[in-house]
PDB file of C-alpha atoms in Angstrom:
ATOM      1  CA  UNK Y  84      22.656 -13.074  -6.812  1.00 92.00           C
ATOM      2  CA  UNK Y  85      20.360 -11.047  -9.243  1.00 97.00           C
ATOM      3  CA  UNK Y  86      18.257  -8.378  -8.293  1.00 98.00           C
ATOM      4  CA  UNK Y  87      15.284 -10.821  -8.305  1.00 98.00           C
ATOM      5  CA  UNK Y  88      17.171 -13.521  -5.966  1.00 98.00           C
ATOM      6  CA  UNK Y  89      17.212 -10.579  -3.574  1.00 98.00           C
ATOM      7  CA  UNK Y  90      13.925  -9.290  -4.077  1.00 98.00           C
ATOM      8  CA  UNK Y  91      12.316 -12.954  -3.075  1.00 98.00           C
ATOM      9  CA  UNK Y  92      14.915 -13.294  -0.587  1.00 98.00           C
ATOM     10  CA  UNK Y  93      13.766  -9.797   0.882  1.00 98.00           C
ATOM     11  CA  UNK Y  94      10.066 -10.963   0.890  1.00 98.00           C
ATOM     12  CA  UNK Y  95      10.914 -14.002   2.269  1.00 97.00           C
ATOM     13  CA  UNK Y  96      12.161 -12.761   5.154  1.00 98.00           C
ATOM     14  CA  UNK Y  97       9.269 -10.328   5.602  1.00 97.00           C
ATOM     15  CA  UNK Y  98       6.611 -12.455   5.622  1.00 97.00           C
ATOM     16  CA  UNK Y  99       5.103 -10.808   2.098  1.00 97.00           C
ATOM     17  CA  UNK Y 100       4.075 -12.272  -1.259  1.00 98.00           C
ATOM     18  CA  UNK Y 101       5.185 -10.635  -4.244  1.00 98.00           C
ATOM     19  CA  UNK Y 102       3.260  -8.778  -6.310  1.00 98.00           C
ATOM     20  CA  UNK Y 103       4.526  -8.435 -10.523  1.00 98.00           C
ATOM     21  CA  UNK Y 104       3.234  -6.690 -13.437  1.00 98.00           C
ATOM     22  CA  UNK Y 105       3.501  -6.550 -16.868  1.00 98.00           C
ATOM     23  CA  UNK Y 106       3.575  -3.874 -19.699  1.00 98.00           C
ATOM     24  CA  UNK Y 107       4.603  -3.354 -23.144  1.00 98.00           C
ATOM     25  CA  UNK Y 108       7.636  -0.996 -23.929  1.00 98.00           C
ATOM     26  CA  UNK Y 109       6.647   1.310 -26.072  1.00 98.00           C
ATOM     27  CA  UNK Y 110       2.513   1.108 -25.551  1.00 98.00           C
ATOM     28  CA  UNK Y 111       0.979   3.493 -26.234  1.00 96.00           C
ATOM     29  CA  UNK Y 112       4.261   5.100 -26.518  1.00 96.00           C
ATOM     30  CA  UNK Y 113       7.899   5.479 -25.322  1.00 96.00           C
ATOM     31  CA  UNK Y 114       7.254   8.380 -23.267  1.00 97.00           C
ATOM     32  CA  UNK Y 115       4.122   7.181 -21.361  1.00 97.00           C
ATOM     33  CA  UNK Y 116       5.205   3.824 -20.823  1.00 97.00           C
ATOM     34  CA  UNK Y 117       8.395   4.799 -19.210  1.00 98.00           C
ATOM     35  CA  UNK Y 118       6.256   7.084 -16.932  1.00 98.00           C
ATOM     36  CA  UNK Y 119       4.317   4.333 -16.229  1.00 98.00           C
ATOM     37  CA  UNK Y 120       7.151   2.169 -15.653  1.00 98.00           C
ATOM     38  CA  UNK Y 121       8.684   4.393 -13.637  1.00 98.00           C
ATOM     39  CA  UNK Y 122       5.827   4.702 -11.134  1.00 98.00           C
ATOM     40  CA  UNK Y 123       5.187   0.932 -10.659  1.00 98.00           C
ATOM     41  CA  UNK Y 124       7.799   0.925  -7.577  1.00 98.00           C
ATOM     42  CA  UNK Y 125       5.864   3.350  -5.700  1.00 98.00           C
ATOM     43  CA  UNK Y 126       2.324   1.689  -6.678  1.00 98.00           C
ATOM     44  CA  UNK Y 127       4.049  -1.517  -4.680  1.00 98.00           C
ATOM     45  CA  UNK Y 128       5.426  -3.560  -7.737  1.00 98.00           C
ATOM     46  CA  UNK Y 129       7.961  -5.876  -6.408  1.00 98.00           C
ATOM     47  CA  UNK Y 130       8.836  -7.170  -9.826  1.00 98.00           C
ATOM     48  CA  UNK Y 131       8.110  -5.587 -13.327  1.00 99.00           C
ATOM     49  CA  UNK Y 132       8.105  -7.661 -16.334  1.00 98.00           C
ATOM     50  CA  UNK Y 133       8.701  -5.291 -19.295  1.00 98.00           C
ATOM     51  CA  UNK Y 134       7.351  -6.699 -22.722  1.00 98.00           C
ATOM     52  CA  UNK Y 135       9.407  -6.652 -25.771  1.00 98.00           C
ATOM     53  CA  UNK Y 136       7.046  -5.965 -29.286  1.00 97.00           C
ATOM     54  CA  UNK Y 137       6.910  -8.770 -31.523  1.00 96.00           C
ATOM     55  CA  UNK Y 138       4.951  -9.329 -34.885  1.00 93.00           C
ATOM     56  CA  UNK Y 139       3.535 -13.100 -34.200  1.00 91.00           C
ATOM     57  CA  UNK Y 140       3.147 -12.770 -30.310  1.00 90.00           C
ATOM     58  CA  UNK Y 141       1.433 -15.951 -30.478  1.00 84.00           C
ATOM     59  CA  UNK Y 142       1.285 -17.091 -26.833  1.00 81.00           C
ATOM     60  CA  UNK Y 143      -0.571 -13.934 -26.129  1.00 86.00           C
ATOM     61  CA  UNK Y 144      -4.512 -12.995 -26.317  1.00 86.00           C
ATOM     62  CA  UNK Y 145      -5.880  -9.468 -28.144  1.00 91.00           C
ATOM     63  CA  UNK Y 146      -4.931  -7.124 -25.068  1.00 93.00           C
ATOM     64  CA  UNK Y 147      -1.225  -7.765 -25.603  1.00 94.00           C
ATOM     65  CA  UNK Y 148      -1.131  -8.586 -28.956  1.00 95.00           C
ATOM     66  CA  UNK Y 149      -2.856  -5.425 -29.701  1.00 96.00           C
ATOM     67  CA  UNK Y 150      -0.542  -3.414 -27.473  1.00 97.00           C
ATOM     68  CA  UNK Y 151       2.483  -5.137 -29.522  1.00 97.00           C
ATOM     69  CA  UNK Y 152       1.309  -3.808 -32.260  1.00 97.00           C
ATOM     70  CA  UNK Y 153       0.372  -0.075 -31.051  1.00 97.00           C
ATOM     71  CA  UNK Y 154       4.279  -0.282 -29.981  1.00 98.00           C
ATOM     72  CA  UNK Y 155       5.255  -1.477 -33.127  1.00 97.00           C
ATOM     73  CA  UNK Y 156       3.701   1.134 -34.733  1.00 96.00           C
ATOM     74  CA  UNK Y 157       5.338   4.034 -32.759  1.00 94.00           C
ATOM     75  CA  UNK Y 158       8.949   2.218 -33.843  1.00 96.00           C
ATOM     76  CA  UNK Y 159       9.421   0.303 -30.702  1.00 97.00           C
ATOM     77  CA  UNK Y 160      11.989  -1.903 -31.166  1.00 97.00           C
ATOM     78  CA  UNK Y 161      14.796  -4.317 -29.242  1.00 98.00           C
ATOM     79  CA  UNK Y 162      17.269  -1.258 -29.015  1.00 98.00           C
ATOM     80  CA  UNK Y 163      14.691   0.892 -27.682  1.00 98.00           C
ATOM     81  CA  UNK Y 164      13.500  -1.260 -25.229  1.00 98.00           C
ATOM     82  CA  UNK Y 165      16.857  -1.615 -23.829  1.00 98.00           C
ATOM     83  CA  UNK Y 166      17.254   1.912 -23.864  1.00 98.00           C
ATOM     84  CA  UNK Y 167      14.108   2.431 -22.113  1.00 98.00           C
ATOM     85  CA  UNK Y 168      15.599   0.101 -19.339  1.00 98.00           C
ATOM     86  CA  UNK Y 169      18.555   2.118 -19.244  1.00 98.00           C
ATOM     87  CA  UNK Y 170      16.468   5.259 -18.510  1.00 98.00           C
ATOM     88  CA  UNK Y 171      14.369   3.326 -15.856  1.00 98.00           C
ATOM     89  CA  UNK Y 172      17.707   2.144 -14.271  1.00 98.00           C
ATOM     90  CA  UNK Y 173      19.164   5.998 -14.444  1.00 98.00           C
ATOM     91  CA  UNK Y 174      16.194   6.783 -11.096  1.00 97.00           C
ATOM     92  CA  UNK Y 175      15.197   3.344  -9.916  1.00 98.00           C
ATOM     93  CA  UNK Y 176      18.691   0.852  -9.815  1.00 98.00           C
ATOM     94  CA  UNK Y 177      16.811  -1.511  -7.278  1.00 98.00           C
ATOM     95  CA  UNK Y 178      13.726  -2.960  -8.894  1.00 98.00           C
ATOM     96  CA  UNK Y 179      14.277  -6.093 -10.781  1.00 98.00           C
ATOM     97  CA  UNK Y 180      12.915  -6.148 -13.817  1.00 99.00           C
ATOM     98  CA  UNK Y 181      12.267  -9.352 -16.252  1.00 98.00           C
ATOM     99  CA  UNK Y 182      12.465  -8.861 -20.297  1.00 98.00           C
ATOM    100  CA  UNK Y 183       9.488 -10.893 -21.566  1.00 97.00           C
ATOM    101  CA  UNK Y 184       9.090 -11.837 -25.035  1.00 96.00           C
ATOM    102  CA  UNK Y 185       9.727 -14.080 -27.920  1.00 97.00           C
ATOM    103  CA  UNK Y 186      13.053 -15.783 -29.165  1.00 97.00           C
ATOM    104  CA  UNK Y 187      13.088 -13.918 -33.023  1.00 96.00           C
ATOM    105  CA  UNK Y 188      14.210 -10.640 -31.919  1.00 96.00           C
ATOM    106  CA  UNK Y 189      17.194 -11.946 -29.665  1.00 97.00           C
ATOM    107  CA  UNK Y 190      18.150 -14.513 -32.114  1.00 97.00           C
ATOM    108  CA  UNK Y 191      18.101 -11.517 -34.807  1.00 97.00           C
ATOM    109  CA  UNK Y 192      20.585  -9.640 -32.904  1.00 97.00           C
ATOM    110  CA  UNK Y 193      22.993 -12.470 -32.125  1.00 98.00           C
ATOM    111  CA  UNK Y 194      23.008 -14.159 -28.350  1.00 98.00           C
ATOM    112  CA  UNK Y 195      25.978 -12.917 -27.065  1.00 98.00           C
ATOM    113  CA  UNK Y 196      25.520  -9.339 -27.935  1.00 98.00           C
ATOM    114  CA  UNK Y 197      21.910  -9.239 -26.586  1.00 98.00           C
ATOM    115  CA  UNK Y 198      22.788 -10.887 -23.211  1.00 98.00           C
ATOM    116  CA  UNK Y 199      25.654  -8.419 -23.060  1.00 98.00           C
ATOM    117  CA  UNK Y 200      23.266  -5.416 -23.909  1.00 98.00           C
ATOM    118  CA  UNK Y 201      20.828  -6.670 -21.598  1.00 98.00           C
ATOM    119  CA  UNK Y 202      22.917  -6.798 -18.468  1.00 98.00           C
ATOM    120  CA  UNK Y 203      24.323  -3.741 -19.454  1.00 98.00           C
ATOM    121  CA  UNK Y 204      21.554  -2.151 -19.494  1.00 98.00           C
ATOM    122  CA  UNK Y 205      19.998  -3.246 -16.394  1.00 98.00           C
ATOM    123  CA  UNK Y 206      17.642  -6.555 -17.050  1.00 98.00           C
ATOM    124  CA  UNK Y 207      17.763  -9.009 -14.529  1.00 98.00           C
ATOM    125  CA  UNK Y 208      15.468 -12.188 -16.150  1.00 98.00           C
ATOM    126  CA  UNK Y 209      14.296 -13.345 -18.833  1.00 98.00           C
ATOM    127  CA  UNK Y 210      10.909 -15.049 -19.945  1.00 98.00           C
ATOM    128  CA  UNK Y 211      11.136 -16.444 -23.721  1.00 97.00           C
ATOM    129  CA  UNK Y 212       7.769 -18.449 -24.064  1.00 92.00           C
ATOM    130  CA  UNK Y 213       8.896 -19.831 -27.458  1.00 94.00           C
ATOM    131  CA  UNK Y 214      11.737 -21.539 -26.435  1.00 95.00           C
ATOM    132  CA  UNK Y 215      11.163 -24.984 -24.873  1.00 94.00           C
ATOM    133  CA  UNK Y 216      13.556 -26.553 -22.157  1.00 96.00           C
ATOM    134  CA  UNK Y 217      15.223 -28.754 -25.264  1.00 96.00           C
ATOM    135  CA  UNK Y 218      16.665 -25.753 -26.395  1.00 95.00           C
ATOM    136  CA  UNK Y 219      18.343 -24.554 -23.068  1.00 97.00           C
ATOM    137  CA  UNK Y 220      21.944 -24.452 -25.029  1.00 97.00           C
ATOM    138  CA  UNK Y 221      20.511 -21.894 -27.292  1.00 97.00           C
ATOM    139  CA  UNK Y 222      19.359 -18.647 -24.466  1.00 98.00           C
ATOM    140  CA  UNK Y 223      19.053 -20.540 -21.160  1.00 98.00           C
ATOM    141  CA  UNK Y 224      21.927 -21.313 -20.140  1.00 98.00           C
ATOM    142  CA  UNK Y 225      23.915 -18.945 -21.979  1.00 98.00           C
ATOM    143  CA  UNK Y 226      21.817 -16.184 -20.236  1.00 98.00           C
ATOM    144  CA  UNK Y 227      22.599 -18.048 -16.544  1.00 97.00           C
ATOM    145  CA  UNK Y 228      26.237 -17.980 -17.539  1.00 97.00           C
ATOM    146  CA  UNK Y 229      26.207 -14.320 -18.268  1.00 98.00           C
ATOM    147  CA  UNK Y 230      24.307 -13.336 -14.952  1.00 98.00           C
ATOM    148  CA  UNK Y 231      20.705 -13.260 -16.305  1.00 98.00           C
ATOM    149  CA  UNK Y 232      17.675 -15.459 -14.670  1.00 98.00           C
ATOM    150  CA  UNK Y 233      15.893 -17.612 -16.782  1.00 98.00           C
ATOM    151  CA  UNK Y 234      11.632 -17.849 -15.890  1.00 98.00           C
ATOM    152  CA  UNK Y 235      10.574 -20.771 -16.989  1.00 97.00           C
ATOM    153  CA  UNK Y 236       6.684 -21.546 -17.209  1.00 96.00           C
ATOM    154  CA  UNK Y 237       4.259 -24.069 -15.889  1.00 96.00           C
ATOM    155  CA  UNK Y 238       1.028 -24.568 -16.859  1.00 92.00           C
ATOM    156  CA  UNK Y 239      -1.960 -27.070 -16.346  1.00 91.00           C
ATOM    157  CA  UNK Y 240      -0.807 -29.537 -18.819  1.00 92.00           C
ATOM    158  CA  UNK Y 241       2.834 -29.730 -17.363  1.00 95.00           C
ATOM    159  CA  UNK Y 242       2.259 -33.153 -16.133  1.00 95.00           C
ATOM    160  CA  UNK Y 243       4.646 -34.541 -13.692  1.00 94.00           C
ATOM    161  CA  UNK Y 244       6.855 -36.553 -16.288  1.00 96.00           C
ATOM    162  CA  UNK Y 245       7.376 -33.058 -18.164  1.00 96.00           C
ATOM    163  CA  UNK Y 246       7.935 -30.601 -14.775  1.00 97.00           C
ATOM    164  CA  UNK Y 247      11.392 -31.669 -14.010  1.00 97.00           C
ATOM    165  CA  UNK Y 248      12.771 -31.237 -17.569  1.00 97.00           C
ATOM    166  CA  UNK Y 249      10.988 -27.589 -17.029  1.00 97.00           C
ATOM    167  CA  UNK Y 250      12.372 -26.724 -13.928  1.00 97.00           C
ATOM    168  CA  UNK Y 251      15.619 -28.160 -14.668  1.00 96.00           C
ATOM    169  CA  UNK Y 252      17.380 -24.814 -15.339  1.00 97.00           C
ATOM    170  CA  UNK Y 253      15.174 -22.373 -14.307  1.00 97.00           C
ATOM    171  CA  UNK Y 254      15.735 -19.434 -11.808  1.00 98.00           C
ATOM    172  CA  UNK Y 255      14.474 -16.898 -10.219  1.00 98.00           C
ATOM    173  CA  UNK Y 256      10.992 -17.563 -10.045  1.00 98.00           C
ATOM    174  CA  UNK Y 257       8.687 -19.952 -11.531  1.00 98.00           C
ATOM    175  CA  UNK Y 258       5.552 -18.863 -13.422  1.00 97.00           C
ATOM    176  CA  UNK Y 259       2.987 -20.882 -12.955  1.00 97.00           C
ATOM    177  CA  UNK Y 260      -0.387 -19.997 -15.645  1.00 93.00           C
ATOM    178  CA  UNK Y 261      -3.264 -20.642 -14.266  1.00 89.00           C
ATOM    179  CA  UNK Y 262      -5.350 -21.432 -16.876  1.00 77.00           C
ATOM    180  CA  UNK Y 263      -4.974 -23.282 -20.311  1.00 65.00           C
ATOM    181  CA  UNK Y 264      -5.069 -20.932 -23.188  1.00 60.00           C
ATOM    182  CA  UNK Y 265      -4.167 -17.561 -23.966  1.00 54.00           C
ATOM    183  CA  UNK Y 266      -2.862 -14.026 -22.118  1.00 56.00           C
ATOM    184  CA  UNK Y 267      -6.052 -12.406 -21.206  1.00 53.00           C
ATOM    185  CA  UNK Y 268      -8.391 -15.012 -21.097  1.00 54.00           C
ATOM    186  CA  UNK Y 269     -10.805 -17.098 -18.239  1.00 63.00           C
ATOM    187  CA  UNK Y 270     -10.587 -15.845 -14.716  1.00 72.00           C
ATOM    188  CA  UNK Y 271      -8.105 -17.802 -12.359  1.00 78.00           C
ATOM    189  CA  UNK Y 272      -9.497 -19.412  -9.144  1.00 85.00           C
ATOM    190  CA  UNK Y 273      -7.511 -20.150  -6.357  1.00 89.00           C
ATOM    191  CA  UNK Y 274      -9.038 -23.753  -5.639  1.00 90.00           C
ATOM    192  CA  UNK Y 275      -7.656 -24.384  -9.106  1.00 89.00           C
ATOM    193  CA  UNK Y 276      -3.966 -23.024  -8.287  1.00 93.00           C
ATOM    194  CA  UNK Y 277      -3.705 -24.303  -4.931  1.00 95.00           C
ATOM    195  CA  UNK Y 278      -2.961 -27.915  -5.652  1.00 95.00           C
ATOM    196  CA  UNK Y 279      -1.017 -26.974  -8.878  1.00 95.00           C
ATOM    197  CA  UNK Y 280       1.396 -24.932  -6.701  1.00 97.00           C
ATOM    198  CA  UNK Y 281       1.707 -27.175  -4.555  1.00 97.00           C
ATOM    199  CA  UNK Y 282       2.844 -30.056  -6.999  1.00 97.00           C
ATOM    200  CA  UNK Y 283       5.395 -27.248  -8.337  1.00 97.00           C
ATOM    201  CA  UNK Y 284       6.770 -26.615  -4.886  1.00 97.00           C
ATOM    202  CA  UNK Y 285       7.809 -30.300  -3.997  1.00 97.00           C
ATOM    203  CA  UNK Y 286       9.778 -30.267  -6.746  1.00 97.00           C
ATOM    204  CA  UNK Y 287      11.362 -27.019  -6.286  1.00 98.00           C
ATOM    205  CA  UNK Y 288      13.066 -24.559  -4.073  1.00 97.00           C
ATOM    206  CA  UNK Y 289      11.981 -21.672  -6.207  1.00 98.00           C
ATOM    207  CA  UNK Y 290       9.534 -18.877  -5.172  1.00 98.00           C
ATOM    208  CA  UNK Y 291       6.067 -19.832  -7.650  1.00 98.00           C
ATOM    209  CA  UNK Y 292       4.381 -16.487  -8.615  1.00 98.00           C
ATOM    210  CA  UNK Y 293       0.963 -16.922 -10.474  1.00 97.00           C
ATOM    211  CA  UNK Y 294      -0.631 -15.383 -14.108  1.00 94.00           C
ATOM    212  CA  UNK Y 295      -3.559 -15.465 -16.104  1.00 90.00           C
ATOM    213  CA  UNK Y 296      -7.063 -14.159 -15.198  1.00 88.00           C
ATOM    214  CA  UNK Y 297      -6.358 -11.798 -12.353  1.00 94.00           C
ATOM    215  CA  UNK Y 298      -8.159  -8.608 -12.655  1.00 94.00           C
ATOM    216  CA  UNK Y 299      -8.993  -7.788  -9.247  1.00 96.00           C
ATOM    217  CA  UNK Y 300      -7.542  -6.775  -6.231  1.00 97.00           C
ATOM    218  CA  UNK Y 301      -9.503  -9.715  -4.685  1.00 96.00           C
ATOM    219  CA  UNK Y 302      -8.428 -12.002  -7.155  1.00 95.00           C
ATOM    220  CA  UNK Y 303      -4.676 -11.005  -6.678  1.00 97.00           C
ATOM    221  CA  UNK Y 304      -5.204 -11.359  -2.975  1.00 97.00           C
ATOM    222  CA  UNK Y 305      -6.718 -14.772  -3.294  1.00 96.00           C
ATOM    223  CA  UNK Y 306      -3.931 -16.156  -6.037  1.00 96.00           C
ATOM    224  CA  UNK Y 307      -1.288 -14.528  -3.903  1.00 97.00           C
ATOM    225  CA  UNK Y 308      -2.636 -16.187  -0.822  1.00 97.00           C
ATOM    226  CA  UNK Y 309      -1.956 -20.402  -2.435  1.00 97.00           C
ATOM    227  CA  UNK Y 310       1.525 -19.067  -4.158  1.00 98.00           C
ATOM    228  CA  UNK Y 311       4.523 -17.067  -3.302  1.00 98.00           C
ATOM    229  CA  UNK Y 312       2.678 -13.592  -5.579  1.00 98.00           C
ATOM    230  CA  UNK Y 313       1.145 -13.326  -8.195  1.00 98.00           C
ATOM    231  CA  UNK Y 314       1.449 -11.420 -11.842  1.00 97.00           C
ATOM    232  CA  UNK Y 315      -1.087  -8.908 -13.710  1.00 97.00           C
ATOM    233  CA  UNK Y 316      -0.537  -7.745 -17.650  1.00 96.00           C
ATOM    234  CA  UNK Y 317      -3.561  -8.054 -19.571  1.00 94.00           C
ATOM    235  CA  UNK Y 318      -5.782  -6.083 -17.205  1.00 96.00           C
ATOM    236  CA  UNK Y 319      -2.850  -3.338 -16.784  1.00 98.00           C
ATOM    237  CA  UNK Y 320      -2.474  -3.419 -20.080  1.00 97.00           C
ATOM    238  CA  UNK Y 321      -6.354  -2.860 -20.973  1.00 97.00           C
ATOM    239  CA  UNK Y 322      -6.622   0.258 -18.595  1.00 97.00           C
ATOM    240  CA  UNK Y 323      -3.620   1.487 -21.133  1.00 96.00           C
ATOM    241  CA  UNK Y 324      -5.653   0.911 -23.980  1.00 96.00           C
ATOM    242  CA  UNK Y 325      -8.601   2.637 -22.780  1.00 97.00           C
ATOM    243  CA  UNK Y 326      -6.391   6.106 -22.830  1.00 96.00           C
ATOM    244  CA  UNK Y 327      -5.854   6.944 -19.287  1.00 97.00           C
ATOM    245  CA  UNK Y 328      -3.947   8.737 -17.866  1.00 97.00           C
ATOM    246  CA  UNK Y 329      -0.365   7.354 -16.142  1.00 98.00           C
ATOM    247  CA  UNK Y 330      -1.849   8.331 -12.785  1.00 98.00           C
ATOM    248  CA  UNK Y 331      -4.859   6.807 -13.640  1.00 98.00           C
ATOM    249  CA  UNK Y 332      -3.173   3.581 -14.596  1.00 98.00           C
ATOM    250  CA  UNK Y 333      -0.586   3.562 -11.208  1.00 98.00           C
ATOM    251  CA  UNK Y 334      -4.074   3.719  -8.716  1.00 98.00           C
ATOM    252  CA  UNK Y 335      -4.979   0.966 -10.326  1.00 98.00           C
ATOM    253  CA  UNK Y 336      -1.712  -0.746 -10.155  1.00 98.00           C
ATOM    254  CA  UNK Y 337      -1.938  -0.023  -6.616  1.00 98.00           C
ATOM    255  CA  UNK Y 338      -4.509  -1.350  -5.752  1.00 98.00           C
ATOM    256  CA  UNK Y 339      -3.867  -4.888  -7.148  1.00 98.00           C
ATOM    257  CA  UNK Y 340      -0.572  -4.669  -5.637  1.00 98.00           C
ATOM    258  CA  UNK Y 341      -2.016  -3.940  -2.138  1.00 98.00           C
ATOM    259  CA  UNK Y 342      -4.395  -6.678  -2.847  1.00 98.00           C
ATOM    260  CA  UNK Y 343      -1.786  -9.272  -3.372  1.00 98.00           C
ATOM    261  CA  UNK Y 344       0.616  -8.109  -0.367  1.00 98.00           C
ATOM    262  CA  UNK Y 345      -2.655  -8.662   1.963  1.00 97.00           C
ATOM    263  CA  UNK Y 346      -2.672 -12.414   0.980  1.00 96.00           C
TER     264      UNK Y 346
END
């Protein structure tokens, strides 16, 4: 059982929907993200979902893509993400936390070595948007074999021919986005997601956590309220961008996450 297993297990059994977030590793830069990283426990992050820099992020809108970059630009890289892990895991050796990003870099360093370096240094999942379920042999299922969950992705147009062939080896979670486009985009509505869940949820045991469009603490509260949690990067991410401060940044973590575990 992974960290995550646990972690939806946990919630589960309280009663509570789960409430993840995203950031970049390395934005604005190493040090500030790993303060900020290391506070999102306390601001009520069940689940954090780290993002690894990439040069052609191209599921992603500007928010992230910029952010990629600004990491880029400070040297962020696959080691020093991992190492950044490692010095999250040295305080916190409880919250799960989910590597999100694109194949190149882990196909760059070799498969095996990465999902040994990984677990070793404390990921738990994995979300690789540019590898489809036809490829499982390459990453999925080597990653389930070495201990790692792999978070696959539903979206509107996963139609209910396509779904199982999605779901087929996923674990963990599934992430449902809940709008067609790009990170950062339209606002999500939970009369939209309600049905969509639903559909995902007869055709799987898995916990289904919602992204896209939340800004709000009402907004996570509402998405939260038709799925098992729900996820916020772009909006994190901006308040980054705008320069303020880590504390800054956690209050407003906060108060999405509070929004969400009201659902």
């Amino acid at each position: 059982m992974t960290r995550i297993d646990a972690k939806f297990e946990e919630l589960r059994a309280s009663g509570r929907k789960a409430f993840v977030s995203y950031i970049m590793a390395g934005d604005p830069d190493i040090a500030t993200s790993l303060e900020v990283m290391r506070g999102l426990p306390a601001a009520g992050v069940d689940v954090i979902e780290l993002g690894l820099p990439f040069t052609d992020p191209m599921a992603d809108g500007p928010t992230i893509q910029l952010a990629g970059q600004r990491a880029l630009e400070t040297g962020m890289t696959l080691e020093k993400t991992l190492q950044m892990v490692r010095d999250f895991r040295a305080q916190d050796d409880s919250t799960p936390i989910v590597l999100m990003g694109y194949y190149n870099p882990i196909y760059n360093r070799g498969v095996a070595r990465f999902l040994r370096d990984a677990g070793d240094a404390g990921i738990d999942g994995l979300i690789v948007v540019d590898l489809p379920p036809e490829e499982d042999e390459e990453l999925c299922l080597p990653a389930q074999e070495a201990g790692l969950n792999f978070i696959r992705l539903a979206t509107p147009t996963t139609d209910d021919k396509r779904l199982p062939k999605v779901l087929q080896n996923t674990s963990g979670f599934v992430y449902y986005v809940s709008i067609t486009g790009i990170t950062g985009a339209a606002a999500a509505e939970a009369g939209d997601v309600a049905p969509e869940v639903a559909r995902i949820k007869a055709q799987t045991d898995l916990p289904v956590i919602v992204g896209f469009g939340i800004r709000t603490p009402e907004t996570a509260e509402a998405i939260a309220s038709v799925a098992d949690g729900c996820v916020v990067g772009s909006a994190i991410v901006s308040e980054l961008a705008s320069g303020k401060s880590p504390e800054t940044v956690l209050s407003f973590v906060k108060g999405l996450a509070d929004g969400a575990h009201r659902a």
